[in-house]
Amino acid sequence: MKKEVFVTKEQLDEIVKEFPTPFHLYDEKGIRENVKALKEAFAWNPGYKEYFAVKATPNPFLVQILKEYGCGCDCSSYTELILSDAIGVRGEDIMFSSNDTPAEEYVLADKMGAIINLDDITHIDFLEQTIGHIPETISCRYNPGGLFKISNDIMDNPGDSKFGMTTEQIFEAFKILKEKGAKDFGIHAFLASNTVTNDYYPMLAKVLFEQAVRLQRETGVHIKFINLSGGIGIPYKPDQEPNDIRAIGDGVRRVYEEVLVPAGMGDVAIYTELGRYMMGPYGCLVTTAIHEKHTHKEYIGVDACAVNLMRPAMYGSYHHITVMGKEDWPCNHKYDVSGSLCENNDKFAIDRMLPKIDKGDYLVIHDTGAHGFAMGYNYNGKLRSAEVLLREDGTAQLIRRAETPADYFATFDCFDIGKKLIQK
Ligand SMILES: *Cc1c(COP(=O)(O)O)cnc(C)c1O
């Protein structure tokens, strides 16, 4: 399938006059249509709720849009809790799915009334000692180990993942928590990441629903919700078939009716904690070609670098690139598209066939709406870019300004040298 850009060349020409490249641009219309379709796909479950994984795109303006559709927030750190609170997402609209959790984070999550999702059995005592009680509603993260397969395809390797409790531990944890006064229980698992298949959620649901029936029978607890977490992926590559959220919702419903309903558990709510699926395709990184270099390979140097989008450098991920205004040109030039870090892995594309690129061309790097800006950092003293929202009416709104040197030096503010640096 051809990958389309959600902004036109004409719109972009206007936007860059106000906001110089590089910046991340988000598509309000796309975000809204997608969240509506997700809600419809799970409307068969009266308790259904999406807790947006804030880490994917921690921008209050964007999370606010999802909140309008009843989404909560999945947080796993102190600052993510603060962000949620600031936009009025509080109490049980927050799922605190943390791991290796510092005490002060449990304290804040409890103070805000968030649902706490325990990553480990030892965290029961740690939580109780930290906050002085066990909450009435509590969730546990499950990791069955082994390989997670769909037919013969290995989707991921839970046995090698640091998250969650073993089968034995989750039974034990539920018994202990019940003794300590917990009333409503949740089960959570995240067994495969960025799955581009309609079968992942239904397969995961089967594992969790069967486990839930056993847990309810053997420990006598009331299971209130099952949290399928994140993991629904997006087609980064043009030849990938996108997920069909309706088929995914239907697949989960079938397993629900097959496993939970006959066990008398037809009141269990389904929760999700999607990140990538909610925002990934609705963001892109807009950058300008500023150099071309002809050495042992052909390089196009752009004004963005890996600090603005780390996925290619970190995981070798593919991100599609469109050269604006040259959509219909033949892709007959082979380029490495590189940033300016003193690191040879700072490349957005390697040996990519693209139209002939000239200095000044705008390159749109696709699917940066989740785990894009969010993974940014400041190596080489590089600054984080702005974030801009392309609104439904076609206008552009700044939703985060670009960093300045003063931001970079801000943590020297308690020293004399800092005062000098910040003024520069
Ligand atoms: C990262 C994460 C998510 C979201 O994952 P996506 O792949 O972006 O959907 C959900 N839940 C937890 C606990 C996570 O760590």
Tab-separated table of C-alpha atoms and ligand atoms in Angstrom:
chain	number	residue	atom	x	y	z
A	1	MET	CA	0.000	0.000	0.000
A	2	LYS	CA	1.208	3.507	-0.785
A	3	LYS	CA	1.968	5.456	2.369
A	4	GLU	CA	0.205	8.795	2.317
A	5	VAL	CA	1.272	11.955	4.112
A	6	PHE	CA	-1.491	13.681	6.102
A	7	VAL	CA	-0.233	17.165	5.234
A	8	THR	CA	0.031	18.712	1.760
A	9	LYS	CA	3.095	20.431	0.341
A	10	GLU	CA	1.150	23.710	0.268
A	11	GLN	CA	0.152	23.402	3.935
A	12	LEU	CA	3.720	22.551	4.863
A	13	ASP	CA	5.102	25.555	2.975
A	14	GLU	CA	2.901	27.725	5.203
A	15	ILE	CA	3.668	25.872	8.445
A	16	VAL	CA	7.451	26.127	8.054
A	17	LYS	CA	7.186	29.900	7.745
A	18	GLU	CA	5.988	29.975	11.349
A	19	PHE	CA	7.753	26.919	12.755
A	20	PRO	CA	11.191	26.156	11.328
A	21	THR	CA	12.154	22.519	10.751
A	22	PRO	CA	12.732	20.098	12.308
A	23	PHE	CA	9.464	19.498	14.143
A	24	HIS	CA	7.036	16.717	14.846
A	25	LEU	CA	3.659	17.312	13.238
A	26	TYR	CA	0.479	15.581	14.476
A	27	ASP	CA	-2.788	14.940	12.675
A	28	GLU	CA	-5.788	15.818	14.844
A	29	LYS	CA	-8.297	14.363	12.387
A	30	GLY	CA	-6.476	11.041	12.214
A	31	ILE	CA	-6.188	10.798	15.998
A	32	ARG	CA	-9.909	11.430	16.454
A	33	GLU	CA	-11.081	9.008	13.762
A	34	ASN	CA	-8.832	6.269	15.113
A	35	VAL	CA	-9.928	6.565	18.745
A	36	LYS	CA	-13.586	6.552	17.640
A	37	ALA	CA	-13.030	3.338	15.665
A	38	LEU	CA	-11.277	1.724	18.639
A	39	LYS	CA	-14.167	2.545	20.958
A	40	GLU	CA	-16.679	1.144	18.476
A	41	ALA	CA	-14.677	-2.066	18.079
A	42	PHE	CA	-14.941	-2.741	21.824
A	43	ALA	CA	-18.409	-1.254	22.391
A	44	TRP	CA	-19.750	-4.807	22.966
A	45	ASN	CA	-18.011	-4.704	26.365
A	46	PRO	CA	-19.832	-2.235	28.633
A	47	GLY	CA	-16.814	-1.687	30.910
A	48	TYR	CA	-14.310	-1.204	28.089
A	49	LYS	CA	-11.698	1.500	28.595
A	50	GLU	CA	-8.525	2.540	26.809
A	51	TYR	CA	-5.788	3.820	29.095
A	52	PHE	CA	-3.461	5.626	26.700
A	53	ALA	CA	0.190	4.720	27.307
A	54	VAL	CA	1.427	8.223	28.079
A	55	LYS	CA	5.079	7.291	27.528
A	56	ALA	CA	4.384	6.935	23.785
A	57	THR	CA	3.455	10.612	23.300
A	58	PRO	CA	3.640	12.589	26.529
A	59	ASN	CA	2.098	15.802	25.245
A	60	PRO	CA	-0.852	17.097	27.301
A	61	PHE	CA	-2.560	18.621	24.253
A	62	LEU	CA	-2.621	15.253	22.492
A	63	VAL	CA	-3.594	13.210	25.553
A	64	GLN	CA	-6.385	15.736	26.105
A	65	ILE	CA	-7.885	14.834	22.720
A	66	LEU	CA	-8.071	11.169	23.752
A	67	LYS	CA	-9.580	12.148	27.089
A	68	GLU	CA	-12.528	13.672	25.211
A	69	TYR	CA	-13.357	10.132	24.095
A	70	GLY	CA	-13.239	8.765	27.623
A	71	CYS	CA	-9.675	7.461	27.523
A	72	GLY	CA	-7.691	7.282	30.732
A	73	CYS	CA	-3.922	7.298	31.119
A	74	ASP	CA	-1.500	4.426	31.574
A	75	CYS	CA	1.379	5.909	33.559
A	76	SER	CA	4.592	4.393	34.790
A	77	SER	CA	6.501	7.298	36.267
A	78	TYR	CA	6.202	10.295	38.563
A	79	THR	CA	6.109	12.861	35.753
A	80	GLU	CA	3.574	10.898	33.732
A	81	LEU	CA	1.308	10.995	36.797
A	82	ILE	CA	1.803	14.770	37.042
A	83	LEU	CA	0.952	15.186	33.361
A	84	SER	CA	-2.259	13.159	33.729
A	85	ASP	CA	-3.292	15.114	36.800
A	86	ALA	CA	-2.731	18.411	34.969
A	87	ILE	CA	-5.276	17.520	32.291
A	88	GLY	CA	-7.761	16.222	34.843
A	89	VAL	CA	-7.180	12.503	34.409
A	90	ARG	CA	-7.295	11.234	37.975
A	91	GLY	CA	-8.421	8.381	40.223
A	92	GLU	CA	-9.326	5.133	38.482
A	93	ASP	CA	-8.870	6.823	35.108
A	94	ILE	CA	-5.178	6.222	35.731
A	95	MET	CA	-3.594	2.797	35.416
A	96	PHE	CA	-0.204	2.813	37.089
A	97	SER	CA	1.592	0.042	35.179
A	98	SER	CA	5.098	0.602	36.483
A	99	ASN	CA	7.985	-1.755	37.126
A	100	ASP	CA	11.036	-1.543	39.388
A	101	THR	CA	8.969	1.163	41.043
A	102	PRO	CA	10.540	3.801	43.324
A	103	ALA	CA	8.637	4.325	46.595
A	104	GLU	CA	7.713	7.962	45.892
A	105	GLU	CA	5.973	6.917	42.683
A	106	TYR	CA	3.684	4.502	44.542
A	107	VAL	CA	3.002	7.266	47.066
A	108	LEU	CA	1.875	9.698	44.363
A	109	ALA	CA	-0.109	7.053	42.439
A	110	ASP	CA	-1.940	6.118	45.649
A	111	LYS	CA	-2.562	9.754	46.556
A	112	MET	CA	-4.114	10.282	43.129
A	113	GLY	CA	-6.289	7.180	43.527
A	114	ALA	CA	-4.760	5.460	40.491
A	115	ILE	CA	-5.241	1.735	39.947
A	116	ILE	CA	-1.921	0.135	40.814
A	117	ASN	CA	-0.749	-2.695	38.585
A	118	LEU	CA	1.917	-4.696	40.441
A	119	ASP	CA	4.784	-5.973	38.330
A	120	ASP	CA	6.115	-8.376	40.948
A	121	ILE	CA	4.980	-10.416	43.941
A	122	THR	CA	7.581	-8.726	46.181
A	123	HIS	CA	5.928	-5.399	45.426
A	124	ILE	CA	2.960	-6.373	47.625
A	125	ASP	CA	5.018	-5.900	50.794
A	126	PHE	CA	6.876	-2.951	49.289
A	127	LEU	CA	3.607	-1.211	48.420
A	128	GLU	CA	2.051	-1.916	51.810
A	129	GLN	CA	5.102	-0.611	53.651
A	130	THR	CA	5.274	2.434	51.377
A	131	ILE	CA	1.649	3.591	51.401
A	132	GLY	CA	0.506	1.939	54.624
A	133	HIS	CA	-2.308	-0.155	53.161
A	134	ILE	CA	-3.384	-2.327	50.238
A	135	PRO	CA	-5.826	-0.622	47.860
A	136	GLU	CA	-9.282	-2.199	47.377
A	137	THR	CA	-8.737	-2.356	43.636
A	138	ILE	CA	-5.451	-3.891	42.568
A	139	SER	CA	-3.990	-5.442	39.444
A	140	CYS	CA	-1.154	-7.893	38.802
A	141	ARG	CA	1.004	-8.220	35.735
A	142	TYR	CA	1.344	-11.741	34.357
A	143	ASN	CA	4.188	-13.282	32.365
A	144	PRO	CA	3.619	-16.917	31.345
A	145	GLY	CA	7.236	-17.238	30.123
A	146	GLY	CA	8.274	-19.226	27.064
A	147	LEU	CA	7.763	-17.970	23.542
A	148	PHE	CA	4.588	-16.266	22.416
A	149	LYS	CA	3.595	-17.803	19.097
A	150	ILE	CA	0.792	-17.332	16.627
A	151	SER	CA	0.690	-20.570	14.588
A	152	ASN	CA	4.387	-21.057	13.901
A	153	ASP	CA	5.357	-17.406	14.023
A	154	ILE	CA	7.280	-16.324	17.083
A	155	MET	CA	5.737	-13.015	18.085
A	156	ASP	CA	7.958	-12.282	21.052
A	157	ASN	CA	9.886	-13.860	23.898
A	158	PRO	CA	8.125	-13.348	27.270
A	159	GLY	CA	10.549	-15.828	28.876
A	160	ASP	CA	13.281	-13.287	28.304
A	161	SER	CA	11.286	-10.277	29.481
A	162	LYS	CA	11.780	-8.557	32.831
A	163	PHE	CA	8.078	-7.832	33.267
A	164	GLY	CA	5.388	-9.583	35.249
A	165	MET	CA	4.881	-12.535	37.594
A	166	THR	CA	5.013	-16.246	36.847
A	167	THR	CA	1.854	-18.384	36.940
A	168	GLU	CA	2.662	-19.653	40.433
A	169	GLN	CA	3.404	-16.166	41.688
A	170	ILE	CA	0.195	-14.596	40.397
A	171	PHE	CA	-1.916	-17.261	42.206
A	172	GLU	CA	0.048	-16.621	45.382
A	173	ALA	CA	-0.158	-12.838	44.918
A	174	PHE	CA	-3.955	-12.911	44.531
A	175	LYS	CA	-4.297	-14.997	47.735
A	176	ILE	CA	-2.060	-12.641	49.716
A	177	LEU	CA	-3.768	-9.512	48.370
A	178	LYS	CA	-7.200	-10.944	49.172
A	179	GLU	CA	-6.101	-11.682	52.743
A	180	LYS	CA	-4.856	-8.125	53.014
A	181	GLY	CA	-8.259	-6.771	52.034
A	182	ALA	CA	-8.180	-6.234	48.254
A	183	LYS	CA	-11.693	-6.595	46.770
A	184	ASP	CA	-11.507	-6.055	43.008
A	185	PHE	CA	-8.762	-7.613	40.929
A	186	GLY	CA	-7.279	-7.007	37.523
A	187	ILE	CA	-4.946	-9.097	35.368
A	188	HIS	CA	-2.541	-7.522	32.912
A	189	ALA	CA	-0.068	-8.878	30.364
A	190	PHE	CA	1.996	-7.446	27.529
A	191	LEU	CA	3.452	-10.383	25.609
A	192	ALA	CA	4.353	-9.016	22.171
A	193	SER	CA	5.166	-5.587	20.844
A	194	ASN	CA	4.163	-3.880	17.569
A	195	THR	CA	2.126	-6.828	16.284
A	196	VAL	CA	0.791	-6.318	12.784
A	197	THR	CA	-1.795	-9.116	12.836
A	198	ASN	CA	-5.414	-9.231	13.924
A	199	ASP	CA	-4.692	-12.370	15.955
A	200	TYR	CA	-2.506	-10.978	18.747
A	201	TYR	CA	-5.198	-9.553	21.040
A	202	PRO	CA	-7.559	-12.551	20.648
A	203	MET	CA	-4.660	-14.957	21.377
A	204	LEU	CA	-3.570	-12.933	24.390
A	205	ALA	CA	-7.193	-12.680	25.525
A	206	LYS	CA	-7.466	-16.485	25.473
A	207	VAL	CA	-4.386	-16.852	27.674
A	208	LEU	CA	-5.603	-14.202	30.124
A	209	PHE	CA	-9.284	-15.222	30.174
A	210	GLU	CA	-8.441	-18.877	30.898
A	211	GLN	CA	-6.049	-17.781	33.599
A	212	ALA	CA	-8.717	-15.458	35.030
A	213	VAL	CA	-11.252	-18.302	35.279
A	214	ARG	CA	-8.713	-20.451	37.147
A	215	LEU	CA	-7.703	-17.578	39.404
A	216	GLN	CA	-11.298	-16.771	40.285
A	217	ARG	CA	-12.090	-20.463	41.004
A	218	GLU	CA	-8.993	-21.227	43.029
A	219	THR	CA	-8.544	-18.015	44.972
A	220	GLY	CA	-12.168	-16.852	45.203
A	221	VAL	CA	-11.306	-13.268	44.272
A	222	HIS	CA	-13.562	-11.021	42.195
A	223	ILE	CA	-11.946	-10.252	38.864
A	224	LYS	CA	-13.124	-6.855	37.738
A	225	PHE	CA	-11.021	-6.277	34.650
A	226	ILE	CA	-8.580	-7.842	32.239
A	227	ASN	CA	-6.043	-5.480	30.746
A	228	LEU	CA	-4.751	-6.491	27.310
A	229	SER	CA	-2.206	-3.673	27.537
A	230	GLY	CA	-0.360	-2.406	24.445
A	231	GLY	CA	1.210	-4.215	21.539
A	232	ILE	CA	-1.154	-3.590	18.647
A	233	GLY	CA	1.213	-2.387	15.983
A	234	ILE	CA	1.172	-0.217	12.903
A	235	PRO	CA	2.421	-0.795	9.354
A	236	TYR	CA	5.708	1.102	9.273
A	237	LYS	CA	6.492	-0.457	5.884
A	238	PRO	CA	4.452	0.184	2.753
A	239	ASP	CA	3.972	-3.537	2.061
A	240	GLN	CA	2.430	-4.258	5.489
A	241	GLU	CA	-1.300	-4.786	5.839
A	242	PRO	CA	-2.666	-2.534	8.598
A	243	ASN	CA	-4.523	-4.076	11.528
A	244	ASP	CA	-8.297	-4.113	11.346
A	245	ILE	CA	-9.438	-2.910	14.756
A	246	ARG	CA	-12.990	-4.122	14.164
A	247	ALA	CA	-11.713	-7.654	13.489
A	248	ILE	CA	-9.534	-7.425	16.598
A	249	GLY	CA	-12.458	-6.302	18.768
A	250	ASP	CA	-14.633	-9.095	17.335
A	251	GLY	CA	-11.894	-11.653	17.915
A	252	VAL	CA	-11.660	-10.663	21.583
A	253	ARG	CA	-15.468	-10.787	21.893
A	254	ARG	CA	-15.555	-14.360	20.569
A	255	VAL	CA	-12.993	-15.530	23.127
A	256	TYR	CA	-14.869	-13.623	25.849
A	257	GLU	CA	-18.097	-15.433	24.972
A	258	GLU	CA	-16.310	-18.765	24.739
A	259	VAL	CA	-14.302	-18.577	27.983
A	260	LEU	CA	-15.574	-15.903	30.393
A	261	VAL	CA	-19.344	-15.925	29.859
A	262	PRO	CA	-19.784	-19.706	30.511
A	263	ALA	CA	-17.703	-19.297	33.696
A	264	GLY	CA	-20.175	-16.695	34.966
A	265	MET	CA	-17.679	-13.913	34.390
A	266	GLY	CA	-19.658	-11.931	31.829
A	267	ASP	CA	-19.241	-8.761	33.909
A	268	VAL	CA	-15.457	-8.504	33.422
A	269	ALA	CA	-14.338	-5.213	31.867
A	270	ILE	CA	-11.749	-5.181	29.101
A	271	TYR	CA	-9.070	-2.548	29.342
A	272	THR	CA	-6.349	-1.684	26.847
A	273	GLU	CA	-3.188	0.416	27.216
A	274	LEU	CA	-2.400	1.198	23.623
A	275	GLY	CA	0.291	3.692	22.757
A	276	ARG	CA	1.698	3.106	19.286
A	277	TYR	CA	-1.678	2.242	17.782
A	278	MET	CA	-3.278	5.436	19.107
A	279	MET	CA	-0.705	7.916	17.875
A	280	GLY	CA	2.017	6.300	15.731
A	281	PRO	CA	0.609	6.952	12.243
A	282	TYR	CA	-0.716	10.389	13.224
A	283	GLY	CA	2.649	11.993	13.722
A	284	CYS	CA	5.569	12.639	11.402
A	285	LEU	CA	8.958	14.282	11.664
A	286	VAL	CA	9.390	17.118	9.198
A	287	THR	CA	12.992	17.877	8.326
A	288	THR	CA	14.887	19.786	5.627
A	289	ALA	CA	17.690	18.430	3.451
A	290	ILE	CA	20.637	20.733	4.215
A	291	HIS	CA	23.608	18.876	2.715
A	292	GLU	CA	24.448	16.281	0.122
A	293	LYS	CA	27.688	14.396	0.380
A	294	HIS	CA	29.244	12.124	-2.222
A	295	THR	CA	31.914	9.825	-0.773
A	296	HIS	CA	31.866	6.035	-0.575
A	297	LYS	CA	28.112	6.352	-0.453
A	298	GLU	CA	25.558	9.027	-1.283
A	299	TYR	CA	24.435	10.950	1.796
A	300	ILE	CA	21.628	13.390	2.348
A	301	GLY	CA	22.183	15.384	5.546
A	302	VAL	CA	19.013	16.657	7.186
A	303	ASP	CA	18.420	19.140	10.003
A	304	ALA	CA	16.904	16.487	12.296
A	305	CYS	CA	18.982	13.818	13.972
A	306	ALA	CA	18.554	10.763	16.175
A	307	VAL	CA	17.731	12.881	19.230
A	308	ASN	CA	14.478	13.755	17.453
A	309	LEU	CA	13.751	10.148	16.469
A	310	MET	CA	15.781	7.394	18.020
A	311	ARG	CA	14.064	4.287	16.675
A	312	PRO	CA	16.169	3.796	13.524
A	313	ALA	CA	19.440	4.227	15.456
A	314	MET	CA	18.280	2.136	18.407
A	315	TYR	CA	16.399	-0.736	16.783
A	316	GLY	CA	17.257	-0.354	13.099
A	317	SER	CA	13.566	0.442	12.587
A	318	TYR	CA	12.194	1.293	9.192
A	319	HIS	CA	10.492	4.674	8.892
A	320	HIS	CA	9.082	5.517	5.506
A	321	ILE	CA	10.269	8.794	3.972
A	322	THR	CA	8.380	11.010	1.551
A	323	VAL	CA	10.177	13.827	-0.251
A	324	MET	CA	7.493	16.498	-0.390
A	325	GLY	CA	6.524	17.584	-3.870
A	326	LYS	CA	8.302	14.589	-5.388
A	327	GLU	CA	5.737	11.930	-4.480
A	328	ASP	CA	5.401	10.851	-8.102
A	329	TRP	CA	9.047	11.040	-9.060
A	330	PRO	CA	10.866	7.755	-9.721
A	331	CYS	CA	12.784	6.363	-6.729
A	332	ASN	CA	16.018	5.972	-8.641
A	333	HIS	CA	18.558	7.370	-6.174
A	334	LYS	CA	20.056	5.328	-3.366
A	335	TYR	CA	20.733	7.394	-0.236
A	336	ASP	CA	21.717	7.214	3.377
A	337	VAL	CA	19.659	9.918	5.088
A	338	SER	CA	21.700	11.076	8.030
A	339	GLY	CA	21.611	13.445	10.976
A	340	SER	CA	24.431	15.452	12.518
A	341	LEU	CA	25.339	13.404	15.619
A	342	CYS	CA	28.935	12.226	15.940
A	343	GLU	CA	27.634	8.670	15.704
A	344	ASN	CA	27.544	6.627	12.530
A	345	ASN	CA	24.209	5.070	13.509
A	346	ASP	CA	22.558	8.482	13.225
A	347	LYS	CA	20.774	7.574	10.007
A	348	PHE	CA	17.056	7.716	9.323
A	349	ALA	CA	17.475	5.468	6.301
A	350	ILE	CA	20.256	3.331	4.857
A	351	ASP	CA	20.495	2.452	1.153
A	352	ARG	CA	16.991	3.802	0.632
A	353	MET	CA	15.719	4.267	-2.896
A	354	LEU	CA	14.261	7.763	-3.089
A	355	PRO	CA	13.628	10.452	-5.682
A	356	LYS	CA	16.554	12.755	-6.377
A	357	ILE	CA	16.802	15.021	-3.332
A	358	ASP	CA	17.906	18.624	-3.554
A	359	LYS	CA	19.007	20.879	-0.758
A	360	GLY	CA	15.982	22.626	0.694
A	361	ASP	CA	13.591	19.723	0.064
A	362	TYR	CA	11.296	18.834	2.939
A	363	LEU	CA	11.472	15.225	3.986
A	364	VAL	CA	8.573	13.759	5.919
A	365	ILE	CA	9.581	10.834	8.086
A	366	HIS	CA	6.424	8.817	8.702
A	367	ASP	CA	4.891	7.200	11.772
A	368	THR	CA	6.722	9.139	14.458
A	369	GLY	CA	3.585	9.886	16.484
A	370	ALA	CA	4.410	7.318	19.161
A	371	HIS	CA	7.802	6.552	20.702
A	372	GLY	CA	9.185	9.340	18.495
A	373	PHE	CA	9.641	12.701	20.202
A	374	ALA	CA	9.118	10.839	23.486
A	375	MET	CA	12.416	8.967	23.227
A	376	GLY	CA	14.317	12.181	22.578
A	377	TYR	CA	17.530	13.045	24.350
A	378	ASN	CA	20.249	15.675	24.301
A	379	TYR	CA	23.390	13.892	23.144
A	380	ASN	CA	25.931	16.141	21.410
A	381	GLY	CA	24.124	19.074	23.018
A	382	LYS	CA	21.381	18.718	20.434
A	383	LEU	CA	18.030	20.201	21.332
A	384	ARG	CA	14.587	18.669	21.219
A	385	SER	CA	12.337	19.957	18.457
A	386	ALA	CA	8.943	21.602	18.612
A	387	GLU	CA	5.682	19.676	18.347
A	388	VAL	CA	2.958	21.098	16.124
A	389	LEU	CA	-0.661	20.005	15.778
A	390	LEU	CA	-2.315	20.116	12.365
A	391	ARG	CA	-5.864	20.830	13.416
A	392	GLU	CA	-8.987	19.560	11.722
A	393	ASP	CA	-9.540	22.967	10.139
A	394	GLY	CA	-6.100	22.820	8.497
A	395	THR	CA	-4.432	25.374	10.778
A	396	ALA	CA	-1.273	24.611	12.722
A	397	GLN	CA	-0.960	24.994	16.483
A	398	LEU	CA	2.260	24.909	18.433
A	399	ILE	CA	1.820	22.327	21.212
A	400	ARG	CA	5.417	22.334	22.465
A	401	ARG	CA	8.093	24.856	21.616
A	402	ALA	CA	11.544	23.782	20.539
A	403	GLU	CA	14.211	23.665	23.229
A	404	THR	CA	16.655	26.542	23.458
A	405	PRO	CA	20.212	26.471	24.832
A	406	ALA	CA	18.761	27.878	28.081
A	407	ASP	CA	16.690	24.681	28.465
A	408	TYR	CA	19.771	22.570	27.845
A	409	PHE	CA	21.724	24.433	30.524
A	410	ALA	CA	18.793	24.795	32.941
A	411	THR	CA	20.098	22.268	35.449
A	412	PHE	CA	23.200	24.420	36.036
A	413	ASP	CA	20.932	27.184	37.327
A	414	CYS	CA	22.122	26.674	40.926
A	415	PHE	CA	25.699	27.606	39.963
A	416	ASP	CA	27.257	30.917	38.894
A	417	ILE	CA	28.412	29.411	35.611
A	418	GLY	CA	24.816	28.350	34.995
A	419	LYS	CA	23.576	31.923	35.134
A	420	LYS	CA	26.077	32.808	32.385
A	421	LEU	CA	25.186	29.781	30.236
A	422	ILE	CA	21.481	30.344	30.488
A	423	GLN	CA	21.776	33.979	29.362
A	424	LYS	CA	23.704	33.065	26.203
B	1	LIG	C1	4.833	0.737	26.447
B	1	LIG	C2	3.661	0.186	27.172
B	1	LIG	C3	2.388	0.200	26.586
B	1	LIG	C4	2.136	0.695	25.188
B	1	LIG	O1	2.767	-0.075	24.249
B	1	LIG	P1	2.541	0.172	22.686
B	1	LIG	O2	3.419	-0.824	22.043
B	1	LIG	O3	2.924	1.574	22.423
B	1	LIG	O4	1.097	-0.062	22.418
B	1	LIG	C5	1.328	-0.274	27.330
B	1	LIG	N1	1.513	-0.739	28.591
B	1	LIG	C6	2.704	-0.770	29.183
B	1	LIG	C7	2.827	-1.271	30.563
B	1	LIG	C8	3.826	-0.318	28.494
B	1	LIG	O5	5.026	-0.364	29.077
